Short mmCIF file of C-alpha atoms in Angstrom, two decimals:
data_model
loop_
_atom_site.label_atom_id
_atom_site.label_comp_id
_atom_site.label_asym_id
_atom_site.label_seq_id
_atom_site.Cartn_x
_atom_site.Cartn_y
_atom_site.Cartn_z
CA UNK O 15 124.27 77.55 166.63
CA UNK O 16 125.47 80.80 164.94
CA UNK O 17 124.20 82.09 162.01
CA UNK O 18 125.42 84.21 159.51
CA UNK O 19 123.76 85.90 156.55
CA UNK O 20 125.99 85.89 153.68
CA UNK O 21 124.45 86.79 149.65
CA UNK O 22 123.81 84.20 147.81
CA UNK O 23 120.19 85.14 146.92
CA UNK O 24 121.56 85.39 143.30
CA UNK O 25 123.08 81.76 143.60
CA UNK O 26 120.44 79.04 142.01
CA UNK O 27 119.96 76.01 144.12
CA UNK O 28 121.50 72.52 143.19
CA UNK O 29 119.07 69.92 142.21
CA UNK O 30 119.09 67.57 145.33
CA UNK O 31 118.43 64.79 142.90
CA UNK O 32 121.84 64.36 141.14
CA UNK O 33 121.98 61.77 138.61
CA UNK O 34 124.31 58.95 139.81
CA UNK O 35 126.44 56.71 137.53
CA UNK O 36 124.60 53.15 137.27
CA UNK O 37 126.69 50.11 137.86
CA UNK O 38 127.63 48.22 134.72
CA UNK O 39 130.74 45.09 133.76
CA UNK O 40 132.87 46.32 131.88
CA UNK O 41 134.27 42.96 131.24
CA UNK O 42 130.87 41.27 130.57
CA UNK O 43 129.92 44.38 128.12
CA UNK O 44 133.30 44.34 126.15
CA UNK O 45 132.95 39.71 126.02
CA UNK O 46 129.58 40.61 123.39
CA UNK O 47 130.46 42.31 120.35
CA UNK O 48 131.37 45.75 120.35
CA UNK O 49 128.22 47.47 118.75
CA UNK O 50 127.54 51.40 119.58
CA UNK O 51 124.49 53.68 118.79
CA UNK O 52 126.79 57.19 118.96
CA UNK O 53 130.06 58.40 119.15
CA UNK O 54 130.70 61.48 121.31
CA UNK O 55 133.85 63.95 121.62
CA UNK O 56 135.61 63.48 124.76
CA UNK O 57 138.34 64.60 126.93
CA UNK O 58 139.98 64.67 130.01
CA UNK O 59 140.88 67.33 132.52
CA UNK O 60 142.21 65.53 135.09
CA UNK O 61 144.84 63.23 134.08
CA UNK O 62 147.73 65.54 133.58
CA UNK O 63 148.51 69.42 133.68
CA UNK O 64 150.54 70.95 130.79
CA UNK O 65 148.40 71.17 127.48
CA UNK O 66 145.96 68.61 128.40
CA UNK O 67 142.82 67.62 127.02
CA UNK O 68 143.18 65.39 124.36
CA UNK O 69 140.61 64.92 121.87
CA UNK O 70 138.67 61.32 122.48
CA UNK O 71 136.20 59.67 120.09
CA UNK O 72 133.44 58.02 123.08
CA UNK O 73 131.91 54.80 121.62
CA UNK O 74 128.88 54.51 123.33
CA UNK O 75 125.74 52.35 123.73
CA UNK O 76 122.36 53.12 125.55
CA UNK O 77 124.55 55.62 127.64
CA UNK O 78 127.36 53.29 128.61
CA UNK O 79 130.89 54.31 127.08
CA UNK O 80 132.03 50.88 125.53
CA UNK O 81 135.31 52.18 124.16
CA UNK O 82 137.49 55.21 124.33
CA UNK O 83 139.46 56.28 121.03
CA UNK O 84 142.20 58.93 120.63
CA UNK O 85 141.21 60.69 117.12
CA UNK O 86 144.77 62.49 116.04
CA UNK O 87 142.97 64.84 113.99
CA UNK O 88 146.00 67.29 115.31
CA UNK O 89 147.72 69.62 112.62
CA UNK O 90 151.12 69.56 111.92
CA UNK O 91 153.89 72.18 113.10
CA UNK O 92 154.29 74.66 110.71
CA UNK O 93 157.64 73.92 110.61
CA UNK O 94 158.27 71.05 108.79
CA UNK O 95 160.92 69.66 110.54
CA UNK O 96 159.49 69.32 113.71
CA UNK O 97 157.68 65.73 114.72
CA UNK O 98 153.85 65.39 114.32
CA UNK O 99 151.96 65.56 117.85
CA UNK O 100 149.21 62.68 116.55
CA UNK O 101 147.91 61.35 118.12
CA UNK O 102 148.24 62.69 121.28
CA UNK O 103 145.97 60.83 124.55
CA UNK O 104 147.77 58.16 126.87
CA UNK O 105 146.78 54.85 128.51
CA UNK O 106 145.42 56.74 131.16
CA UNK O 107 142.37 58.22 129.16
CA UNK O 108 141.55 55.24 126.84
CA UNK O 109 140.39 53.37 130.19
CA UNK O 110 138.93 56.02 132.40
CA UNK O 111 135.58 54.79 131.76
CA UNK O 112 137.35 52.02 134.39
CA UNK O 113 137.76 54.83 136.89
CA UNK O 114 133.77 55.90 136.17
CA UNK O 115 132.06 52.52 136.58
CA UNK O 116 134.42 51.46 139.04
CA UNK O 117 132.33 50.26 141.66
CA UNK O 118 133.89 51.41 144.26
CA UNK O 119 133.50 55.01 143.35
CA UNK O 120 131.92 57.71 145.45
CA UNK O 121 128.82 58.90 144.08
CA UNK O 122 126.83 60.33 146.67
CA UNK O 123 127.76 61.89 149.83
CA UNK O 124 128.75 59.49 152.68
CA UNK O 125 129.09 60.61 156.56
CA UNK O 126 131.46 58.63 158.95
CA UNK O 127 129.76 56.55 161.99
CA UNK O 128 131.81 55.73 165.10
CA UNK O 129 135.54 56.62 165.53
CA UNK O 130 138.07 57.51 162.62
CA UNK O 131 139.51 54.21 161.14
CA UNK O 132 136.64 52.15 161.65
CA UNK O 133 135.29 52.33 157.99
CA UNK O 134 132.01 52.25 158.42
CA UNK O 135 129.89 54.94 156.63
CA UNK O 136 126.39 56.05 156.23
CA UNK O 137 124.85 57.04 152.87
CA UNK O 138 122.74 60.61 153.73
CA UNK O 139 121.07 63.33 151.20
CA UNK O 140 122.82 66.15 149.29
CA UNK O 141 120.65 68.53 151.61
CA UNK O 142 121.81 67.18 154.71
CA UNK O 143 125.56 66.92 153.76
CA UNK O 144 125.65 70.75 152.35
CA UNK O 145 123.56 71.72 155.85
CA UNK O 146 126.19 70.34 157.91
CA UNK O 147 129.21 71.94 155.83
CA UNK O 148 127.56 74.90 156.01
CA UNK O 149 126.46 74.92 159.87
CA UNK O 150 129.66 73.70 160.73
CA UNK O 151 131.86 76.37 158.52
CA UNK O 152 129.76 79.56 159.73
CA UNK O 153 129.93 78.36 163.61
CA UNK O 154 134.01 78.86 163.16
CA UNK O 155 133.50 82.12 161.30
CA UNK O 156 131.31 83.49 164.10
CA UNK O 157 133.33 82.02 167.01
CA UNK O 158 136.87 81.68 165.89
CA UNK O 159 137.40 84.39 162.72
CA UNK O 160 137.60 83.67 159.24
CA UNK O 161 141.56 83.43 159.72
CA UNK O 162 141.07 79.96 161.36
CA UNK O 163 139.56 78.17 157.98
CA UNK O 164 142.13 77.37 155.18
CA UNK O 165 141.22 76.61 151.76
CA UNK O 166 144.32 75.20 150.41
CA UNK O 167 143.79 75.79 146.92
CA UNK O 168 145.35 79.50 145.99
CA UNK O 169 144.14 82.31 144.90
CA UNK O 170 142.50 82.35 141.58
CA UNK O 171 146.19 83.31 139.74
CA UNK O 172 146.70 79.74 140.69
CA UNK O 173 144.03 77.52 140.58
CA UNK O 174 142.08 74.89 138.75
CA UNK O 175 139.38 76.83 136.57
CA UNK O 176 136.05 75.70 137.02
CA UNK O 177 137.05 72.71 139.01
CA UNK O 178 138.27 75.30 141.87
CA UNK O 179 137.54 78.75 140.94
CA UNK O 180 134.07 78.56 143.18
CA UNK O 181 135.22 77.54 146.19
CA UNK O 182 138.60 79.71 146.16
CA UNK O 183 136.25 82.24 145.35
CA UNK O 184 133.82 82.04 148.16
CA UNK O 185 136.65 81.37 151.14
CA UNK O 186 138.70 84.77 149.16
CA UNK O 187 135.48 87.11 150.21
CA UNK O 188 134.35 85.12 153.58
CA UNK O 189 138.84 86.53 154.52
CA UNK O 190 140.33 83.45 154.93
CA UNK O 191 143.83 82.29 154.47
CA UNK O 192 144.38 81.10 150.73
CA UNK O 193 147.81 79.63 150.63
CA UNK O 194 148.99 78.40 146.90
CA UNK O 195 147.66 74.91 146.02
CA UNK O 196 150.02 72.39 146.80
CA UNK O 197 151.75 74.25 149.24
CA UNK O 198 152.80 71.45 151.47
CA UNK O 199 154.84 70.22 149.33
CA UNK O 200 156.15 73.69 147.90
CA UNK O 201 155.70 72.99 143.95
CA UNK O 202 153.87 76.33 142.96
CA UNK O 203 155.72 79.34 141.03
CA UNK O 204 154.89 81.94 143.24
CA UNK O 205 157.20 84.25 142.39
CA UNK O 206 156.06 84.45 138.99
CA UNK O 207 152.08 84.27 139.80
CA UNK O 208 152.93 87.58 142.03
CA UNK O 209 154.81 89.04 139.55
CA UNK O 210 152.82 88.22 136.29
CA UNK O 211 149.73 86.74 137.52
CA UNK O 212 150.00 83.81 135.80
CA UNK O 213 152.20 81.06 136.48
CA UNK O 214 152.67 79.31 132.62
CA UNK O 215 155.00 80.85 130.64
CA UNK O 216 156.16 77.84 128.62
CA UNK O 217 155.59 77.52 124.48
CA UNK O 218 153.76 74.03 123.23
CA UNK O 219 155.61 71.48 123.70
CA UNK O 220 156.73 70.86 119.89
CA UNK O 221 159.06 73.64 120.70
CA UNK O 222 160.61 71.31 122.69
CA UNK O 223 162.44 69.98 119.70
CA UNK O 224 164.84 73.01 119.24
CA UNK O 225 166.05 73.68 122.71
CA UNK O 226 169.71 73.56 123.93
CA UNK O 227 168.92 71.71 127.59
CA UNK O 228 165.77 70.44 129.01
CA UNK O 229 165.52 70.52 132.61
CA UNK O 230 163.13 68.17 134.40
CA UNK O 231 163.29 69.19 137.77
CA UNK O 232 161.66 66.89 140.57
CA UNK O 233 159.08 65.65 137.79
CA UNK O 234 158.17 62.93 135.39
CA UNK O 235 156.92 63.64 132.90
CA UNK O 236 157.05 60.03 130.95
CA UNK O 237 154.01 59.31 133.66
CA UNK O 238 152.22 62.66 134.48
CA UNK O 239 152.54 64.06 130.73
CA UNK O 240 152.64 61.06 128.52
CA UNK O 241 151.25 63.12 125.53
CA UNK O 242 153.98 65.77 125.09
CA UNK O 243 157.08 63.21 126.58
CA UNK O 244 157.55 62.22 122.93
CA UNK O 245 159.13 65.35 122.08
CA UNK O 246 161.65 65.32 124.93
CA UNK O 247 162.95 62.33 123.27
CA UNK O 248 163.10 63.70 119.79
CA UNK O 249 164.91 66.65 120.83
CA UNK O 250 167.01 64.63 122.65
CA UNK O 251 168.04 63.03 119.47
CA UNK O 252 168.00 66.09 117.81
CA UNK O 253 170.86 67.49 119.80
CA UNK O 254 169.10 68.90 122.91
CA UNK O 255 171.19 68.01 126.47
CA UNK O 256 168.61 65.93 128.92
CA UNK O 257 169.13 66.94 132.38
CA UNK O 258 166.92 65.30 135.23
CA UNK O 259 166.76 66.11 139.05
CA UNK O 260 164.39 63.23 141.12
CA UNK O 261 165.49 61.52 144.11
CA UNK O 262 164.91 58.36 142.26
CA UNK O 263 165.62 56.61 139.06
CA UNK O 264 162.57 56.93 137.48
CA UNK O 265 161.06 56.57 134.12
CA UNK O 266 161.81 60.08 132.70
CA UNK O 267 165.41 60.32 134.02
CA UNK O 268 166.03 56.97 132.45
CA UNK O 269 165.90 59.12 128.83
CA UNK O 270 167.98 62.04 130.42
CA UNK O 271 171.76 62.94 129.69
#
């Protein structure tokens, strides 16, 4: 096996012992009566893109989340005239405490046994699953060249913060190919990540309200943005032309012009 010496001296060491998420009913828990010992600000990162994040009250008991909230605590516009955004959040985030204790989540790392397809899977230790990475990614940089490892999640002008920036990082100075996230199916801007470094250039989405034509381009938003799609609508009453693009009828371009 190859080796390779890379600095990481200044990198601390992950605990091997990673606290797992215990098994609980959700059903059986939410049948009793709904009593909590805290409540907790929440959010989530993961459930859409533009603006995200709304603000969650957790209801939570002995370290179980019982209930999730949306507080629409959100100020106003300054301009009058322009809807309220309370209280922003979607069906998505009042049950992703479904998605945690679901219990057929991966929480620990699992390593395949047999053939591909056969489902069946071992459970093994943080320490041996980061060895094997490891081994496995420095044999192809020492035998093959750093050219023939992708990381297919862009540069840091496009990527997702802290749930990327590490690992596009660490491929960026081993010299291997980073092509834009989501490059398969060619949905990045960029052109404008080249040119500005950034790829948002969009106002909130209460500015929404004013414009002369919305374009919604191959997206849909009524599913993947469910916080903001509210304002399409009102400046669709207010005057603005809906336009959608999708290769199917779905259930944004139901609302468009």
């Amino acid at each position: 096996m190859a080796t390779l010496a890379l600095g990481l001296e200044g990198l601390a060491r992950p605990d091997p012992a990673l606290p797992e998420v215990r098994d609980y009913s959700l059903r059986a828990l939410r049948q009793a009566e709904l009593r909590w010992d805290r409540v907790v600000k929440a959010s989530h990162i993961t459930n859409c893109w533009y603006q995200r994040s709304c603000n969650f009250n957790l209801y939570v008991k002995d370290g179980v989340v019982l209930r999730e909230e949306q507080v629409g605590n959100y100020p106003a516009p300054n301009d009058p005239q322009v809807p309220d955004p309370n209280p922003r959040g979607c069906q998505k985030g009042v049950c992703f405490a479904h998605r945690m204790y679901d219990p057929t989540r991966v929480k620990y790392p699992l390593k395949r046994i047999g053939a591909r397809g056969g489902q069946r899977w071992q459970r093994v230790s943080w320490d041996q699953a980061l060895t094997e990475i490891a081994d496995v990614v420095i044999d192809v940089l020492t035998t093959e060249g750093p050219q023939t490892i992708i990381q297919g999640g862009g540069t840091r002008v496009h990527s997702l913060g802290s749930e990327g920036i590490g690992i596009n990082a660490l491929f960026e100075a081993l010299g291997s190919p980073l092509p834009s996230q989501n490059v398969e199916i060619g949905d990045g801007h960029l052109g404008a990540g080249t040119t500005a470094g950034k790829i948002m250039f969009a106002d909130s989405a209460d500015n929404w309200f004013y414009a002369d034509m919305i374009l919604v381009w191959g997206g849909n938003p009524a599913y993947t943005n469910i916080p903001n799609f509210h304002y399409l609508n009102e400046a669709r009453y207010n005057g603005t032309r809906v336009i959608a693009i999708a290769p199917d009828y779905n259930a944004s371009a139901i609302h468009a012009d």
